Amino acid sequence: MTADVLYRPAHMADVGGIQRVARESWHAAYDDILGEETVDEVLDEWYVDDAIESGIDHDAQDFFVAVVDDEIVGYIHVGPHPPRRVHQVYRLYVDPDHWRQGIARNLLAEAEQALYDRDVGAYEAEVLTENDRGLAFYRSTGFEQVDERETDLMGTTATEYIVRKRL
């Protein structure tokens, strides 16, 4: 466990730190699955300033960060997912230098409290089937697989599991 981790709602000033953690964690988690070029394309599209800022500023979404020594080391972003009529983890990533320290679990706890306060009874996450670390994490925190589907990530087809947890 990392001793001095602060968990708090994200602020607009956190965008750069979130982008840095995204880049490092996505490459560590997905280069072998999707390829470095696809990962860069996803990051360049999904992590533009406006995309992160709108999540931080959105009334129906919750965005939390983990901070160590004034540096963002992880984040979680949750909110409604209208096509499936559920709430969803949009983003949950931790800097690889801080993996296995309980940070993701604590971020998940922050998000679950926010979802509980919003009277959400269950929520979901999408996890690539080849992401063994991510699947193990979600399963260890009470999520169960409810669906499987193909997804397109910048022209690369991948299979993902939909996992759900009741609150």
PDB file of C-alpha atoms in Angstrom:
ATOM      1  CA  MET A   1       0.000   0.000   0.000  1.00  0.00           C
ATOM      2  CA  THR A   2       1.143   3.511  -0.759  1.00  0.00           C
ATOM      3  CA  ALA A   3       0.984   5.445   2.486  1.00  0.00           C
ATOM      4  CA  ASP A   4       0.270   9.023   1.471  1.00  0.00           C
ATOM      5  CA  VAL A   5      -2.281   8.875  -1.330  1.00  0.00           C
ATOM      6  CA  LEU A   6      -4.920  11.593  -1.518  1.00  0.00           C
ATOM      7  CA  TYR A   7      -8.194  10.683  -3.241  1.00  0.00           C
ATOM      8  CA  ARG A   8     -10.302  13.609  -4.383  1.00  0.00           C
ATOM      9  CA  PRO A   9     -12.586  14.855  -7.157  1.00  0.00           C
ATOM     10  CA  ALA A  10     -10.686  15.810 -10.295  1.00  0.00           C
ATOM     11  CA  HIS A  11     -10.128  19.472 -11.144  1.00  0.00           C
ATOM     12  CA  MET A  12      -9.482  21.124 -14.497  1.00  0.00           C
ATOM     13  CA  ALA A  13      -5.844  21.592 -13.458  1.00  0.00           C
ATOM     14  CA  ASP A  14      -5.522  17.774 -13.347  1.00  0.00           C
ATOM     15  CA  VAL A  15      -6.016  17.259 -17.102  1.00  0.00           C
ATOM     16  CA  GLY A  16      -2.298  17.035 -17.916  1.00  0.00           C
ATOM     17  CA  GLY A  17      -1.657  14.555 -15.108  1.00  0.00           C
ATOM     18  CA  ILE A  18      -4.594  12.415 -16.205  1.00  0.00           C
ATOM     19  CA  GLN A  19      -3.280  12.423 -19.771  1.00  0.00           C
ATOM     20  CA  ARG A  20       0.200  11.401 -18.571  1.00  0.00           C
ATOM     21  CA  VAL A  21      -1.176   8.493 -16.520  1.00  0.00           C
ATOM     22  CA  ALA A  22      -3.382   7.488 -19.458  1.00  0.00           C
ATOM     23  CA  ARG A  23      -0.441   7.362 -21.847  1.00  0.00           C
ATOM     24  CA  GLU A  24       1.771   5.353 -19.487  1.00  0.00           C
ATOM     25  CA  SER A  25      -0.912   2.930 -18.341  1.00  0.00           C
ATOM     26  CA  TRP A  26      -2.453   2.359 -21.784  1.00  0.00           C
ATOM     27  CA  HIS A  27       0.923   1.548 -23.309  1.00  0.00           C
ATOM     28  CA  ALA A  28       1.806  -0.780 -20.429  1.00  0.00           C
ATOM     29  CA  ALA A  29      -1.567  -2.553 -20.566  1.00  0.00           C
ATOM     30  CA  TYR A  30      -2.439  -2.614 -24.256  1.00  0.00           C
ATOM     31  CA  ASP A  31       0.631  -2.400 -26.526  1.00  0.00           C
ATOM     32  CA  ASP A  32       0.913  -6.201 -26.628  1.00  0.00           C
ATOM     33  CA  ILE A  33      -2.828  -6.571 -27.254  1.00  0.00           C
ATOM     34  CA  LEU A  34      -3.648  -3.738 -29.658  1.00  0.00           C
ATOM     35  CA  GLY A  35      -0.261  -2.543 -30.870  1.00  0.00           C
ATOM     36  CA  GLU A  36       1.513   0.694 -30.025  1.00  0.00           C
ATOM     37  CA  GLU A  37       0.089   2.590 -33.007  1.00  0.00           C
ATOM     38  CA  THR A  38      -3.530   1.757 -32.134  1.00  0.00           C
ATOM     39  CA  VAL A  39      -2.910   2.727 -28.507  1.00  0.00           C
ATOM     40  CA  ASP A  40      -1.511   6.095 -29.624  1.00  0.00           C
ATOM     41  CA  GLU A  41      -4.538   6.674 -31.881  1.00  0.00           C
ATOM     42  CA  VAL A  42      -6.980   5.864 -29.056  1.00  0.00           C
ATOM     43  CA  LEU A  43      -5.146   8.155 -26.649  1.00  0.00           C
ATOM     44  CA  ASP A  44      -5.000  10.971 -29.189  1.00  0.00           C
ATOM     45  CA  GLU A  45      -8.772  10.783 -29.716  1.00  0.00           C
ATOM     46  CA  TRP A  46     -10.153   9.838 -26.294  1.00  0.00           C
ATOM     47  CA  TYR A  47      -7.843  11.917 -24.117  1.00  0.00           C
ATOM     48  CA  VAL A  48      -7.968  15.351 -25.735  1.00  0.00           C
ATOM     49  CA  ASP A  49      -8.361  18.162 -23.213  1.00  0.00           C
ATOM     50  CA  ASP A  50     -12.045  18.705 -24.056  1.00  0.00           C
ATOM     51  CA  ALA A  51     -12.937  15.039 -23.479  1.00  0.00           C
ATOM     52  CA  ILE A  52     -11.419  15.009 -20.021  1.00  0.00           C
ATOM     53  CA  GLU A  53     -12.668  18.481 -19.093  1.00  0.00           C
ATOM     54  CA  SER A  54     -16.229  17.601 -20.064  1.00  0.00           C
ATOM     55  CA  GLY A  55     -16.079  14.531 -17.815  1.00  0.00           C
ATOM     56  CA  ILE A  56     -14.753  16.560 -14.906  1.00  0.00           C
ATOM     57  CA  ASP A  57     -17.411  19.250 -15.403  1.00  0.00           C
ATOM     58  CA  HIS A  58     -20.410  16.976 -16.154  1.00  0.00           C
ATOM     59  CA  ASP A  59     -23.143  17.022 -13.502  1.00  0.00           C
ATOM     60  CA  ALA A  60     -24.162  13.387 -14.079  1.00  0.00           C
ATOM     61  CA  GLN A  61     -20.607  12.000 -14.036  1.00  0.00           C
ATOM     62  CA  ASP A  62     -18.022  11.536 -11.306  1.00  0.00           C
ATOM     63  CA  PHE A  63     -14.265  11.849 -11.875  1.00  0.00           C
ATOM     64  CA  PHE A  64     -11.757  11.165  -9.089  1.00  0.00           C
ATOM     65  CA  VAL A  65      -7.970  11.228  -8.975  1.00  0.00           C
ATOM     66  CA  ALA A  66      -5.332   9.658  -6.751  1.00  0.00           C
ATOM     67  CA  VAL A  67      -2.489  12.028  -5.885  1.00  0.00           C
ATOM     68  CA  VAL A  68       0.957  11.272  -4.413  1.00  0.00           C
ATOM     69  CA  ASP A  69       3.301  14.168  -3.676  1.00  0.00           C
ATOM     70  CA  ASP A  70       1.157  16.545  -5.777  1.00  0.00           C
ATOM     71  CA  GLU A  71       1.321  14.189  -8.794  1.00  0.00           C
ATOM     72  CA  ILE A  72      -1.660  12.392 -10.327  1.00  0.00           C
ATOM     73  CA  VAL A  73      -0.993   8.651 -10.145  1.00  0.00           C
ATOM     74  CA  GLY A  74      -4.463   7.322 -11.004  1.00  0.00           C
ATOM     75  CA  TYR A  75      -8.003   8.248 -11.903  1.00  0.00           C
ATOM     76  CA  ILE A  76     -11.512   6.898 -12.304  1.00  0.00           C
ATOM     77  CA  HIS A  77     -14.365   8.357 -14.345  1.00  0.00           C
ATOM     78  CA  VAL A  78     -17.911   6.965 -14.060  1.00  0.00           C
ATOM     79  CA  GLY A  79     -21.327   7.971 -15.300  1.00  0.00           C
ATOM     80  CA  PRO A  80     -24.452   6.984 -17.178  1.00  0.00           C
ATOM     81  CA  HIS A  81     -24.211   4.829 -20.290  1.00  0.00           C
ATOM     82  CA  PRO A  82     -27.551   5.512 -22.008  1.00  0.00           C
ATOM     83  CA  PRO A  83     -27.384   2.917 -24.784  1.00  0.00           C
ATOM     84  CA  ARG A  84     -27.226   0.167 -22.147  1.00  0.00           C
ATOM     85  CA  ARG A  85     -29.353   2.067 -19.581  1.00  0.00           C
ATOM     86  CA  VAL A  86     -26.751   1.552 -16.866  1.00  0.00           C
ATOM     87  CA  HIS A  87     -23.901   3.436 -15.264  1.00  0.00           C
ATOM     88  CA  GLN A  88     -20.409   2.584 -16.368  1.00  0.00           C
ATOM     89  CA  VAL A  89     -16.738   2.930 -15.534  1.00  0.00           C
ATOM     90  CA  TYR A  90     -15.536   5.028 -18.460  1.00  0.00           C
ATOM     91  CA  ARG A  91     -11.916   5.126 -17.290  1.00  0.00           C
ATOM     92  CA  LEU A  92      -9.939   3.555 -14.463  1.00  0.00           C
ATOM     93  CA  TYR A  93      -6.167   3.667 -14.769  1.00  0.00           C
ATOM     94  CA  VAL A  94      -3.174   3.854 -12.461  1.00  0.00           C
ATOM     95  CA  ASP A  95       0.407   4.773 -13.334  1.00  0.00           C
ATOM     96  CA  PRO A  96       2.267   1.448 -13.805  1.00  0.00           C
ATOM     97  CA  ASP A  97       4.843   2.563 -11.222  1.00  0.00           C
ATOM     98  CA  HIS A  98       2.004   2.441  -8.683  1.00  0.00           C
ATOM     99  CA  TRP A  99       0.323  -0.825  -9.691  1.00  0.00           C
ATOM    100  CA  ARG A 100      -0.454  -3.339  -6.961  1.00  0.00           C
ATOM    101  CA  GLN A 101      -0.580  -0.719  -4.217  1.00  0.00           C
ATOM    102  CA  GLY A 102      -4.354  -0.633  -3.723  1.00  0.00           C
ATOM    103  CA  ILE A 103      -4.854   2.637  -5.582  1.00  0.00           C
ATOM    104  CA  ALA A 104      -7.302   1.248  -8.147  1.00  0.00           C
ATOM    105  CA  ARG A 105      -9.353  -0.389  -5.374  1.00  0.00           C
ATOM    106  CA  ASN A 106      -9.523   2.875  -3.463  1.00  0.00           C
ATOM    107  CA  LEU A 107     -10.488   4.815  -6.594  1.00  0.00           C
ATOM    108  CA  LEU A 108     -13.209   2.238  -7.219  1.00  0.00           C
ATOM    109  CA  ALA A 109     -14.449   2.744  -3.649  1.00  0.00           C
ATOM    110  CA  GLU A 110     -14.643   6.514  -4.229  1.00  0.00           C
ATOM    111  CA  ALA A 111     -16.663   5.968  -7.400  1.00  0.00           C
ATOM    112  CA  GLU A 112     -18.942   3.415  -5.755  1.00  0.00           C
ATOM    113  CA  GLN A 113     -19.768   5.844  -2.968  1.00  0.00           C
ATOM    114  CA  ALA A 114     -20.632   8.505  -5.547  1.00  0.00           C
ATOM    115  CA  LEU A 115     -22.793   6.040  -7.484  1.00  0.00           C
ATOM    116  CA  TYR A 116     -24.486   4.906  -4.272  1.00  0.00           C
ATOM    117  CA  ASP A 117     -25.182   8.557  -3.414  1.00  0.00           C
ATOM    118  CA  ARG A 118     -26.792   8.892  -6.861  1.00  0.00           C
ATOM    119  CA  ASP A 119     -28.994   5.862  -6.031  1.00  0.00           C
ATOM    120  CA  VAL A 120     -27.361   3.671  -8.682  1.00  0.00           C
ATOM    121  CA  GLY A 121     -27.936  -0.029  -7.959  1.00  0.00           C
ATOM    122  CA  ALA A 122     -25.360  -1.516 -10.345  1.00  0.00           C
ATOM    123  CA  TYR A 123     -22.736  -0.457 -12.825  1.00  0.00           C
ATOM    124  CA  GLU A 124     -20.595  -1.960 -15.559  1.00  0.00           C
ATOM    125  CA  ALA A 125     -17.154  -1.862 -17.119  1.00  0.00           C
ATOM    126  CA  GLU A 126     -15.858  -2.992 -20.500  1.00  0.00           C
ATOM    127  CA  VAL A 127     -12.627  -5.004 -20.353  1.00  0.00           C
ATOM    128  CA  LEU A 128     -10.684  -6.435 -23.272  1.00  0.00           C
ATOM    129  CA  THR A 129     -10.722 -10.218 -23.006  1.00  0.00           C
ATOM    130  CA  GLU A 130      -6.929 -10.301 -23.355  1.00  0.00           C
ATOM    131  CA  ASN A 131      -6.437  -7.802 -20.514  1.00  0.00           C
ATOM    132  CA  ASP A 132      -5.692 -10.396 -17.827  1.00  0.00           C
ATOM    133  CA  ARG A 133      -4.671  -7.800 -15.242  1.00  0.00           C
ATOM    134  CA  GLY A 134      -7.865  -5.779 -15.736  1.00  0.00           C
ATOM    135  CA  LEU A 135     -10.106  -8.845 -15.674  1.00  0.00           C
ATOM    136  CA  ALA A 136      -8.470 -10.144 -12.494  1.00  0.00           C
ATOM    137  CA  PHE A 137      -8.932  -6.746 -10.858  1.00  0.00           C
ATOM    138  CA  TYR A 138     -12.621  -6.447 -11.721  1.00  0.00           C
ATOM    139  CA  ARG A 139     -13.353 -10.028 -10.697  1.00  0.00           C
ATOM    140  CA  SER A 140     -11.521  -9.541  -7.391  1.00  0.00           C
ATOM    141  CA  THR A 141     -13.670  -6.498  -6.623  1.00  0.00           C
ATOM    142  CA  GLY A 142     -17.008  -8.239  -7.144  1.00  0.00           C
ATOM    143  CA  PHE A 143     -17.751  -7.763 -10.850  1.00  0.00           C
ATOM    144  CA  GLU A 144     -19.255 -10.617 -12.860  1.00  0.00           C
ATOM    145  CA  GLN A 145     -19.210 -11.102 -16.617  1.00  0.00           C
ATOM    146  CA  VAL A 146     -22.628 -10.435 -18.150  1.00  0.00           C
ATOM    147  CA  ASP A 147     -21.851 -10.133 -21.864  1.00  0.00           C
ATOM    148  CA  GLU A 148     -19.162 -10.382 -24.528  1.00  0.00           C
ATOM    149  CA  ARG A 149     -18.888  -8.429 -27.761  1.00  0.00           C
ATOM    150  CA  GLU A 150     -16.597  -7.288 -30.525  1.00  0.00           C
ATOM    151  CA  THR A 151     -15.445  -3.676 -30.478  1.00  0.00           C
ATOM    152  CA  ASP A 152     -13.565  -1.502 -32.939  1.00  0.00           C
ATOM    153  CA  LEU A 153     -10.634   0.524 -31.618  1.00  0.00           C
ATOM    154  CA  MET A 154      -9.378   2.775 -34.398  1.00  0.00           C
ATOM    155  CA  GLY A 155      -9.737   0.006 -36.969  1.00  0.00           C
ATOM    156  CA  THR A 156      -8.456  -2.770 -34.714  1.00  0.00           C
ATOM    157  CA  THR A 157     -11.109  -5.318 -33.771  1.00  0.00           C
ATOM    158  CA  ALA A 158     -10.966  -6.678 -30.236  1.00  0.00           C
ATOM    159  CA  THR A 159     -13.249  -8.725 -28.024  1.00  0.00           C
ATOM    160  CA  GLU A 160     -14.344  -7.294 -24.705  1.00  0.00           C
ATOM    161  CA  TYR A 161     -16.283  -8.534 -21.717  1.00  0.00           C
ATOM    162  CA  ILE A 162     -18.976  -6.488 -20.083  1.00  0.00           C
ATOM    163  CA  VAL A 163     -18.680  -6.959 -16.328  1.00  0.00           C
ATOM    164  CA  ARG A 164     -21.262  -5.758 -13.794  1.00  0.00           C
ATOM    165  CA  LYS A 165     -21.324  -5.138 -10.077  1.00  0.00           C
ATOM    166  CA  ARG A 166     -24.316  -4.567  -7.862  1.00  0.00           C
ATOM    167  CA  LEU A 167     -24.019  -1.943  -5.150  1.00  0.00           C
TER     168      LEU A 167
END
